[in-house]
PDB file of C-alpha atoms in Angstrom:
ATOM      1  CA  MET A   8     147.839-178.142-122.592  1.00 72.00           C
ATOM      2  CA  PRO A   9     151.358-176.652-122.982  1.00 86.00           C
ATOM      3  CA  ARG A  10     153.922-179.368-122.379  1.00 92.00           C
ATOM      4  CA  VAL A  11     157.262-178.656-120.746  1.00 93.00           C
ATOM      5  CA  SER A  12     160.036-181.190-120.370  1.00 94.00           C
ATOM      6  CA  ILE A  13     163.105-180.813-118.158  1.00 94.00           C
ATOM      7  CA  THR A  14     166.074-182.982-119.098  1.00 94.00           C
ATOM      8  CA  ILE A  15     169.035-183.251-116.712  1.00 92.00           C
ATOM      9  CA  THR A  16     172.078-185.043-118.074  1.00 88.00           C
ATOM     10  CA  GLY A  17     172.130-188.647-116.896  1.00 88.00           C
ATOM     11  CA  LYS A  18     168.511-188.544-115.717  1.00 90.00           C
ATOM     12  CA  ASN A  19     165.167-189.271-117.302  1.00 90.00           C
ATOM     13  CA  SER A  20     163.249-186.370-118.788  1.00 91.00           C
ATOM     14  CA  GLN A  21     160.589-184.937-116.481  1.00 92.00           C
ATOM     15  CA  PRO A  22     157.385-183.861-118.299  1.00 93.00           C
ATOM     16  CA  TYR A  23     155.044-181.145-117.036  1.00 94.00           C
ATOM     17  CA  ARG A  24     151.655-179.972-118.353  1.00 92.00           C
ATOM     18  CA  PHE A  25     149.774-176.763-117.680  1.00 86.00           C
ATOM     19  CA  LYS A  26     146.475-175.288-118.711  1.00 88.00           C
ATOM     20  CA  LEU A  27     146.734-172.691-121.414  1.00 85.00           C
ATOM     21  CA  ASP A  28     145.305-170.007-119.118  1.00 84.00           C
ATOM     22  CA  ARG A  29     148.006-170.492-116.476  1.00 89.00           C
ATOM     23  CA  GLU A  30     149.470-166.990-115.941  1.00 93.00           C
ATOM     24  CA  LYS A  31     152.882-167.877-114.489  1.00 95.00           C
ATOM     25  CA  VAL A  32     154.983-170.981-113.795  1.00 95.00           C
ATOM     26  CA  THR A  33     158.094-170.693-111.588  1.00 96.00           C
ATOM     27  CA  ILE A  34     161.195-172.771-112.363  1.00 97.00           C
ATOM     28  CA  GLY A  35     164.077-173.321-109.938  1.00 97.00           C
ATOM     29  CA  ARG A  36     165.907-175.496-107.465  1.00 96.00           C
ATOM     30  CA  SER A  37     163.737-174.386-104.527  1.00 96.00           C
ATOM     31  CA  SER A  38     161.002-176.791-103.385  1.00 94.00           C
ATOM     32  CA  ASP A  39     158.570-173.844-103.603  1.00 95.00           C
ATOM     33  CA  SER A  40     158.951-173.709-107.405  1.00 96.00           C
ATOM     34  CA  ASP A  41     156.194-175.040-109.694  1.00 94.00           C
ATOM     35  CA  ILE A  42     158.872-176.938-111.632  1.00 95.00           C
ATOM     36  CA  VAL A  43     161.610-178.134-109.288  1.00 95.00           C
ATOM     37  CA  VAL A  44     164.941-178.706-111.053  1.00 96.00           C
ATOM     38  CA  ASP A  45     167.464-180.532-108.880  1.00 94.00           C
ATOM     39  CA  CYS A  46     170.669-179.348-110.548  1.00 95.00           C
ATOM     40  CA  PRO A  47     173.568-177.247-109.165  1.00 95.00           C
ATOM     41  CA  SER A  48     173.556-174.950-112.227  1.00 96.00           C
ATOM     42  CA  VAL A  49     169.959-173.901-111.508  1.00 97.00           C
ATOM     43  CA  SER A  50     169.254-171.097-109.020  1.00 97.00           C
ATOM     44  CA  SER A  51     166.575-171.274-106.322  1.00 97.00           C
ATOM     45  CA  LEU A  52     164.290-169.108-108.468  1.00 97.00           C
ATOM     46  CA  HIS A  53     165.861-169.355-111.896  1.00 97.00           C
ATOM     47  CA  ALA A  54     163.157-168.391-114.411  1.00 97.00           C
ATOM     48  CA  THR A  55     159.439-167.947-114.926  1.00 97.00           C
ATOM     49  CA  MET A  56     157.267-169.066-117.815  1.00 96.00           C
ATOM     50  CA  GLU A  57     154.669-166.322-118.313  1.00 96.00           C
ATOM     51  CA  ARG A  58     151.444-166.242-120.334  1.00 94.00           C
ATOM     52  CA  VAL A  59     151.275-163.279-122.726  1.00 94.00           C
ATOM     53  CA  GLU A  60     148.975-162.319-125.576  1.00 93.00           C
ATOM     54  CA  GLY A  61     149.480-164.988-128.267  1.00 93.00           C
ATOM     55  CA  GLY A  62     151.647-167.455-126.294  1.00 93.00           C
ATOM     56  CA  TYR A  63     154.293-167.799-123.562  1.00 94.00           C
ATOM     57  CA  ILE A  64     157.659-166.289-122.768  1.00 96.00           C
ATOM     58  CA  LEU A  65     160.506-167.535-120.578  1.00 97.00           C
ATOM     59  CA  ARG A  66     162.015-164.803-118.382  1.00 97.00           C
ATOM     60  CA  ASP A  67     165.304-165.038-116.484  1.00 98.00           C
ATOM     61  CA  ARG A  68     164.988-164.034-112.812  1.00 96.00           C
ATOM     62  CA  LYS A  69     168.542-162.759-112.308  1.00 95.00           C
ATOM     63  CA  SER A  70     169.855-166.287-111.994  1.00 96.00           C
ATOM     64  CA  THR A  71     173.532-167.191-111.696  1.00 95.00           C
ATOM     65  CA  ASN A  72     173.841-169.139-114.976  1.00 96.00           C
ATOM     66  CA  GLY A  73     170.977-167.592-116.925  1.00 96.00           C
ATOM     67  CA  ILE A  74     168.844-168.972-119.741  1.00 97.00           C
ATOM     68  CA  THR A  75     170.052-169.580-123.317  1.00 97.00           C
ATOM     69  CA  LEU A  76     168.503-169.872-126.749  1.00 96.00           C
ATOM     70  CA  ASP A  77     170.707-171.615-129.324  1.00 94.00           C
ATOM     71  CA  ASP A  78     173.615-171.202-126.841  1.00 93.00           C
ATOM     72  CA  GLU A  79     173.087-167.416-126.643  1.00 95.00           C
ATOM     73  CA  LEU A  80     172.490-165.876-123.214  1.00 96.00           C
ATOM     74  CA  MET A  81     169.045-164.258-123.052  1.00 97.00           C
ATOM     75  CA  GLU A  82     166.914-162.272-120.641  1.00 97.00           C
ATOM     76  CA  ILE A  83     163.576-163.082-122.335  1.00 97.00           C
ATOM     77  CA  ILE A  84     162.836-165.923-124.791  1.00 97.00           C
ATOM     78  CA  ASP A  85     159.695-166.096-126.929  1.00 97.00           C
ATOM     79  CA  LEU A  86     158.699-169.747-126.500  1.00 95.00           C
ATOM     80  CA  ARG A  87     158.176-171.712-129.723  1.00 93.00           C
ATOM     81  CA  ASN A  88     157.840-175.407-130.448  1.00 92.00           C
ATOM     82  CA  ASP A  89     161.106-177.368-130.301  1.00 85.00           C
ATOM     83  CA  SER A  90     163.374-174.367-129.591  1.00 90.00           C
ATOM     84  CA  ASP A  91     166.851-175.226-128.274  1.00 94.00           C
ATOM     85  CA  ILE A  92     166.544-173.716-124.788  1.00 96.00           C
ATOM     86  CA  LYS A  93     168.527-174.327-121.608  1.00 97.00           C
ATOM     87  CA  VAL A  94     167.895-173.285-118.014  1.00 97.00           C
ATOM     88  CA  GLY A  95     171.394-173.252-116.566  1.00 96.00           C
ATOM     89  CA  ASP A  96     172.815-176.560-117.912  1.00 95.00           C
ATOM     90  CA  VAL A  97     169.376-178.185-118.107  1.00 96.00           C
ATOM     91  CA  SER A  98     167.520-178.660-121.415  1.00 96.00           C
ATOM     92  CA  PHE A  99     164.104-177.032-121.476  1.00 96.00           C
ATOM     93  CA  GLY A 100     161.551-178.437-123.918  1.00 95.00           C
ATOM     94  CA  TYR A 101     158.371-176.579-124.849  1.00 94.00           C
ATOM     95  CA  VAL A 102     155.638-177.953-127.125  1.00 94.00           C
ATOM     96  CA  LEU A 103     152.099-176.858-128.020  1.00 93.00           C
ATOM     97  CA  SER A 104     149.540-179.006-129.819  1.00 91.00           C
ATOM     98  CA  GLU A 105     148.076-177.997-133.199  1.00 92.00           C
ATOM     99  CA  ASP A 106     144.809-176.996-131.545  1.00 91.00           C
ATOM    100  CA  GLU A 107     146.641-174.833-129.045  1.00 91.00           C
ATOM    101  CA  LEU A 108     148.635-173.189-131.813  1.00 90.00           C
ATOM    102  CA  ASP A 109     145.445-172.454-133.768  1.00 91.00           C
ATOM    103  CA  LEU A 110     143.876-170.949-130.672  1.00 90.00           C
ATOM    104  CA  LEU A 111     146.877-168.726-129.968  1.00 90.00           C
ATOM    105  CA  ASP A 112     146.977-167.578-133.591  1.00 90.00           C
ATOM    106  CA  GLU A 113     143.725-165.753-132.907  1.00 92.00           C
ATOM    107  CA  GLU A 114     145.620-163.552-130.441  1.00 92.00           C
ATOM    108  CA  GLU A 115     148.063-160.861-131.521  1.00 91.00           C
ATOM    109  CA  PHE A 116     151.524-161.809-130.296  1.00 91.00           C
ATOM    110  CA  GLU A 117     154.084-159.048-129.746  1.00 92.00           C
ATOM    111  CA  PRO A 118     157.686-160.353-129.685  1.00 93.00           C
ATOM    112  CA  GLN A 119     159.485-159.652-126.398  1.00 94.00           C
ATOM    113  CA  GLU A 120     162.704-161.593-126.961  1.00 95.00           C
ATOM    114  CA  LYS A 121     165.718-159.819-125.482  1.00 94.00           C
ATOM    115  CA  LYS A 122     169.375-160.682-125.185  1.00 93.00           C
ATOM    116  CA  ALA A 123     171.018-160.508-121.780  1.00 90.00           C
ATOM    117  CA  GLU A 124     173.425-157.699-122.711  1.00 80.00           C
ATOM    118  CA  GLU A 125     170.547-155.591-124.037  1.00 64.00           C
ATOM    119  CA  SER A 126     169.051-155.390-120.560  1.00 54.00           C
ATOM    120  CA  SER A 127     172.269-154.377-118.816  1.00 51.00           C
ATOM    121  CA  PRO A 128     171.898-150.766-117.664  1.00 55.00           C
ATOM    122  CA  GLU A 129     174.543-148.353-118.852  1.00 59.00           C
ATOM    123  CA  PRO A 130     176.886-147.235-116.090  1.00 61.00           C
ATOM    124  CA  LYS A 131     175.834-143.904-114.697  1.00 62.00           C
ATOM    125  CA  PRO A 132     178.457-141.164-114.677  1.00 65.00           C
ATOM    126  CA  LYS A 133     179.955-140.661-111.281  1.00 66.00           C
ATOM    127  CA  LYS A 134     178.919-137.513-109.560  1.00 69.00           C
ATOM    128  CA  LYS A 135     181.673-135.172-108.568  1.00 68.00           C
ATOM    129  CA  VAL A 136     181.931-134.830-104.840  1.00 68.00           C
ATOM    130  CA  VAL A 137     182.651-131.281-103.779  1.00 69.00           C
ATOM    131  CA  GLN A 138     184.123-131.142-100.320  1.00 70.00           C
ATOM    132  CA  LYS A 139     182.960-128.223 -98.250  1.00 69.00           C
ATOM    133  CA  PRO A 140     185.621-126.277 -96.343  1.00 68.00           C
ATOM    134  CA  LEU A 141     185.915-127.178 -92.704  1.00 65.00           C
ATOM    135  CA  GLU A 142     183.901-124.793 -90.597  1.00 65.00           C
ATOM    136  CA  VAL A 143     185.607-124.235 -87.237  1.00 57.00           C
ATOM    137  CA  PRO A 144     183.408-122.711 -84.568  1.00 61.00           C
ATOM    138  CA  VAL A 145     184.993-119.839 -82.655  1.00 57.00           C
ATOM    139  CA  ARG A 146     184.292-118.287 -79.304  1.00 59.00           C
ATOM    140  CA  LYS A 147     185.022-114.823 -77.909  1.00 56.00           C
ATOM    141  CA  VAL A 148     187.164-114.574 -74.801  1.00 51.00           C
ATOM    142  CA  SER A 149     187.936-111.125 -73.344  1.00 54.00           C
ATOM    143  CA  GLY A 150     187.645-109.389 -76.683  1.00 53.00           C
ATOM    144  CA  VAL A 151     189.751-111.997 -78.530  1.00 51.00           C
ATOM    145  CA  VAL A 152     188.333-114.588 -80.908  1.00 51.00           C
ATOM    146  CA  SER A 153     189.931-117.971 -80.272  1.00 52.00           C
ATOM    147  CA  THR A 154     189.519-121.511 -81.592  1.00 52.00           C
ATOM    148  CA  PRO A 155     188.260-124.171 -79.159  1.00 52.00           C
ATOM    149  CA  HIS A 156     190.306-127.024 -80.615  1.00 51.00           C
ATOM    150  CA  PRO A 157     194.004-127.655 -79.919  1.00 52.00           C
ATOM    151  CA  GLY A 158     196.283-127.866 -82.933  1.00 51.00           C
ATOM    152  CA  LEU A 159     194.306-125.336 -84.976  1.00 48.00           C
ATOM    153  CA  PRO A 160     195.870-121.924 -85.660  1.00 50.00           C
ATOM    154  CA  ALA A 161     194.842-119.299 -83.157  1.00 49.00           C
ATOM    155  CA  ALA A 162     192.636-116.540 -84.504  1.00 46.00           C
ATOM    156  CA  LEU A 163     193.933-113.000 -84.657  1.00 44.00           C
ATOM    157  CA  PRO A 164     192.816-110.658 -81.897  1.00 48.00           C
ATOM    158  CA  ALA A 165     189.526-109.003 -82.741  1.00 45.00           C
ATOM    159  CA  LEU A 166     187.308-106.464 -81.101  1.00 42.00           C
ATOM    160  CA  ALA A 167     184.710-108.082 -78.908  1.00 45.00           C
ATOM    161  CA  SER A 168     181.874-105.785 -79.934  1.00 47.00           C
ATOM    162  CA  SER A 169     181.032-102.748 -82.020  1.00 48.00           C
ATOM    163  CA  ASN A 170     181.535-100.502 -78.977  1.00 53.00           C
ATOM    164  CA  SER A 171     185.219-101.437 -78.844  1.00 54.00           C
ATOM    165  CA  GLY A 172     185.996 -98.885 -81.564  1.00 58.00           C
ATOM    166  CA  ASN A 173     184.840 -96.022 -79.307  1.00 66.00           C
ATOM    167  CA  GLY A 174     186.939 -97.404 -76.452  1.00 69.00           C
ATOM    168  CA  PHE A 175     190.008 -97.511 -78.664  1.00 70.00           C
ATOM    169  CA  LEU A 176     189.589 -93.844 -79.673  1.00 77.00           C
ATOM    170  CA  TYR A 177     189.081 -92.872 -76.055  1.00 72.00           C
ATOM    171  CA  GLY A 178     192.301 -94.639 -75.004  1.00 75.00           C
ATOM    172  CA  LEU A 179     194.216 -93.050 -77.883  1.00 75.00           C
ATOM    173  CA  GLY A 180     192.959 -89.630 -76.816  1.00 76.00           C
ATOM    174  CA  LEU A 181     194.223 -90.220 -73.281  1.00 76.00           C
ATOM    175  CA  ILE A 182     197.676 -91.140 -74.619  1.00 80.00           C
ATOM    176  CA  VAL A 183     197.830 -87.989 -76.787  1.00 74.00           C
ATOM    177  CA  CYS A 184     196.713 -85.742 -73.924  1.00 76.00           C
ATOM    178  CA  GLY A 185     199.232 -87.346 -71.563  1.00 73.00           C
ATOM    179  CA  ALA A 186     202.055 -86.819 -74.068  1.00 73.00           C
ATOM    180  CA  ALA A 187     201.048 -83.167 -74.551  1.00 73.00           C
ATOM    181  CA  ALA A 188     200.960 -82.577 -70.798  1.00 73.00           C
ATOM    182  CA  PHE A 189     204.380 -84.219 -70.376  1.00 69.00           C
ATOM    183  CA  TYR A 190     205.883 -82.010 -73.093  1.00 68.00           C
ATOM    184  CA  ALA A 191     204.323 -78.893 -71.581  1.00 71.00           C
ATOM    185  CA  GLY A 192     205.916 -79.689 -68.235  1.00 69.00           C
ATOM    186  CA  MET A 193     209.315 -80.292 -69.792  1.00 69.00           C
ATOM    187  CA  ASP A 194     209.064 -77.071 -71.821  1.00 67.00           C
ATOM    188  CA  HIS A 195     208.145 -75.050 -68.725  1.00 66.00           C
ATOM    189  CA  SER A 196     211.085 -76.469 -66.787  1.00 66.00           C
ATOM    190  CA  TYR A 197     213.422 -75.754 -69.712  1.00 63.00           C
ATOM    191  CA  LYS A 198     212.365 -72.103 -69.896  1.00 63.00           C
ATOM    192  CA  GLY A 199     212.931 -71.742 -66.163  1.00 63.00           C
ATOM    193  CA  MET A 200     216.582 -72.664 -66.666  1.00 63.00           C
ATOM    194  CA  ASP A 201     217.254 -69.371 -68.598  1.00 59.00           C
ATOM    195  CA  ILE A 202     219.811 -67.465 -66.444  1.00 51.00           C
ATOM    196  CA  ASN A 203     219.475 -64.063 -68.027  1.00 52.00           C
ATOM    197  CA  GLU A 204     215.785 -64.327 -68.715  1.00 53.00           C
ATOM    198  CA  ASP A 205     216.338 -62.134 -71.758  1.00 56.00           C
ATOM    199  CA  ARG A 206     215.127 -64.565 -74.435  1.00 58.00           C
ATOM    200  CA  LYS A 207     211.536 -64.551 -75.456  1.00 58.00           C
ATOM    201  CA  ASN A 208     209.309 -66.852 -77.450  1.00 59.00           C
ATOM    202  CA  PHE A 209     211.655 -69.816 -77.309  1.00 60.00           C
ATOM    203  CA  THR A 210     210.701 -73.410 -76.571  1.00 65.00           C
ATOM    204  CA  LEU A 211     212.416 -76.705 -75.864  1.00 59.00           C
ATOM    205  CA  LEU A 212     211.318 -78.014 -79.255  1.00 63.00           C
ATOM    206  CA  SER A 213     212.607 -74.920 -81.138  1.00 64.00           C
ATOM    207  CA  ASP A 214     216.010 -75.106 -79.423  1.00 65.00           C
ATOM    208  CA  ILE A 215     216.308 -78.802 -80.271  1.00 64.00           C
ATOM    209  CA  LYS A 216     215.322 -78.048 -83.870  1.00 64.00           C
ATOM    210  CA  ASP A 217     217.855 -75.122 -84.163  1.00 63.00           C
ATOM    211  CA  GLY A 218     220.652 -77.111 -82.513  1.00 61.00           C
ATOM    212  CA  ARG A 219     221.217 -74.618 -79.690  1.00 62.00           C
ATOM    213  CA  PRO A 220     223.261 -75.744 -76.719  1.00 56.00           C
ATOM    214  CA  PRO A 221     221.479 -76.455 -73.452  1.00 58.00           C
ATOM    215  CA  ILE A 222     220.756 -73.439 -71.283  1.00 58.00           C
ATOM    216  CA  PRO A 223     223.088 -73.352 -68.289  1.00 57.00           C
ATOM    217  CA  GLU A 224     221.353 -73.757 -64.993  1.00 56.00           C
ATOM    218  CA  LYS A 225     221.012 -70.778 -62.559  1.00 53.00           C
ATOM    219  CA  ASP A 226     223.245 -70.722 -59.531  1.00 54.00           C
ATOM    220  CA  GLU A 227     221.301 -71.612 -56.495  1.00 52.00           C
ATOM    221  CA  GLU A 228     221.245 -68.936 -53.860  1.00 51.00           C
ATOM    222  CA  LYS A 229     223.387 -69.794 -50.914  1.00 43.00           C
TER     223      LYS A 229
END
């Protein structure tokens, strides 16, 4: 049977034995572990000893103080007889008998040893955050688009619907017609002020353009 010994400084070594077909052995400070290690440097679930083709490996389970081989921090250690291994600050001994070694030699072992820094994932590049422009909802009030929130700039007046264009032209036409009618009335009154009534084809606009003096008013009949 594989023999494991846990040696805590100042305490007697604790030996453990397992059958060679044992798939996994948990090691940690928790009472639920297969090998309980009562030491502050050991995490609740610190490591696992796992059966692989041709032998065993020791795998760190993201512990605080890790596992070391010859004082080098490791993620996975290929277990061999009398290797200098530590779980936290605790010495970890691993020994197989000659018969066990001969039996494992019949299996093809693939090394899995890995240093701790080799397993550290490379930092992913930060994604650029593109901020979308603030979308401000608007509402239409009496043909004017306005913002519902105070403090935001008021929107420019806009036509409430597509029919507003026809309304605008209609209003403009009324203004033009009114101006033409007003001028016609003024022109008619101006022509009526001609005393002699001997001028023909003259208008208020033509007199203003030619710089003629105002036509004197007729004397009212007494």
